[in-house]
Amino acid sequence: MRRQQQRAEGQYEQQQYEAAQQQAQIDAAAQNAAAQYAPAAPAAAAPAAGDDLIARLQQLASLRDSGVLSDDEFAAAKQKLLS
């Protein structure tokens, strides 16, 4: 009985982990889609753009750390942001 409970808990935790990964992918895709349709920021808003860049880099790092992005995907996305 104890093993069944442990196995069920393990399966539940795995499902929660997978759901969190899927949600992170959905969130990233939604953010990317929104960024494509966002109006260009005026030049006066450059300091805020720097903050946004940092936030985007942190999000990419978080996706990489959680396993959603591979190291290569992270590097490519980071290079795209920085160029």
Short mmCIF file of C-alpha atoms in Angstrom, two decimals:
data_model
loop_
_atom_site.label_atom_id
_atom_site.label_comp_id
_atom_site.label_asym_id
_atom_site.label_seq_id
_atom_site.Cartn_x
_atom_site.Cartn_y
_atom_site.Cartn_z
CA MET A 1 0.00 0.00 0.00
CA ARG A 2 2.84 2.40 0.87
CA ARG A 3 4.57 1.77 -2.49
CA GLN A 4 1.37 2.50 -4.38
CA GLN A 5 1.04 5.80 -2.55
CA GLN A 6 4.66 6.70 -3.28
CA ARG A 7 4.24 5.77 -6.93
CA ALA A 8 1.04 7.82 -7.17
CA GLU A 9 2.79 10.80 -5.56
CA GLY A 10 5.70 10.43 -7.98
CA GLN A 11 3.35 10.32 -10.95
CA TYR A 12 1.49 13.36 -9.64
CA GLU A 13 4.73 15.30 -9.21
CA GLN A 14 5.83 14.33 -12.73
CA GLN A 15 2.50 15.50 -14.13
CA GLN A 16 2.81 18.79 -12.25
CA TYR A 17 6.34 19.27 -13.58
CA GLU A 18 5.24 18.56 -17.15
CA ALA A 19 2.27 20.91 -16.79
CA ALA A 20 4.57 23.66 -15.53
CA GLN A 21 6.88 23.14 -18.52
CA GLN A 22 3.97 23.29 -20.92
CA GLN A 23 2.67 26.45 -19.26
CA ALA A 24 6.12 28.05 -19.54
CA GLN A 25 6.17 27.23 -23.26
CA ILE A 26 2.69 28.66 -23.71
CA ASP A 27 3.64 31.80 -21.81
CA ALA A 28 6.79 32.25 -23.88
CA ALA A 29 4.89 31.74 -27.13
CA ALA A 30 2.23 34.23 -26.06
CA GLN A 31 4.85 36.78 -25.12
CA ASN A 32 6.64 36.30 -28.44
CA ALA A 33 3.37 36.67 -30.34
CA ALA A 34 2.47 39.81 -28.40
CA ALA A 35 5.93 41.25 -29.04
CA GLN A 36 5.46 40.82 -32.78
CA TYR A 37 2.31 42.94 -32.72
CA ALA A 38 3.42 45.52 -30.17
CA PRO A 39 3.97 49.01 -31.57
CA ALA A 40 7.58 50.14 -31.79
CA ALA A 41 8.65 52.10 -28.72
CA PRO A 42 9.74 55.69 -29.29
CA ALA A 43 13.41 56.57 -28.87
CA ALA A 44 12.64 58.40 -25.60
CA ALA A 45 11.66 55.08 -24.02
CA ALA A 46 15.15 53.60 -24.40
CA PRO A 47 15.83 53.18 -20.64
CA ALA A 48 12.63 51.14 -20.25
CA ALA A 49 13.69 49.01 -23.22
CA GLY A 50 16.84 48.09 -21.30
CA ASP A 51 14.72 46.87 -18.39
CA ASP A 52 12.57 44.90 -20.82
CA LEU A 53 15.68 43.34 -22.35
CA ILE A 54 16.88 42.23 -18.92
CA ALA A 55 13.47 40.76 -18.16
CA ARG A 56 13.43 38.87 -21.46
CA LEU A 57 16.96 37.53 -20.84
CA GLN A 58 15.94 36.41 -17.36
CA GLN A 59 12.88 34.68 -18.79
CA LEU A 60 15.03 32.89 -21.36
CA ALA A 61 17.43 31.80 -18.61
CA SER A 62 14.52 30.52 -16.56
CA LEU A 63 13.21 28.52 -19.52
CA ARG A 64 16.68 27.07 -20.08
CA ASP A 65 17.10 26.23 -16.41
CA SER A 66 13.71 24.48 -16.32
CA GLY A 67 14.62 22.41 -19.38
CA VAL A 68 12.15 24.03 -21.78
CA LEU A 69 15.00 25.44 -23.88
CA SER A 70 18.22 23.64 -24.73
CA ASP A 71 21.53 25.46 -24.36
CA ASP A 72 21.65 25.95 -28.14
CA GLU A 73 18.10 27.32 -28.26
CA PHE A 74 18.91 29.64 -25.36
CA ALA A 75 22.06 30.91 -27.08
CA ALA A 76 20.20 31.55 -30.33
CA ALA A 77 17.35 33.37 -28.60
CA LYS A 78 19.78 35.42 -26.54
CA GLN A 79 21.75 36.40 -29.63
CA LYS A 80 18.51 37.44 -31.36
CA LEU A 81 17.59 39.65 -28.41
CA LEU A 82 21.01 41.25 -28.23
CA SER A 83 21.33 41.97 -31.95
#
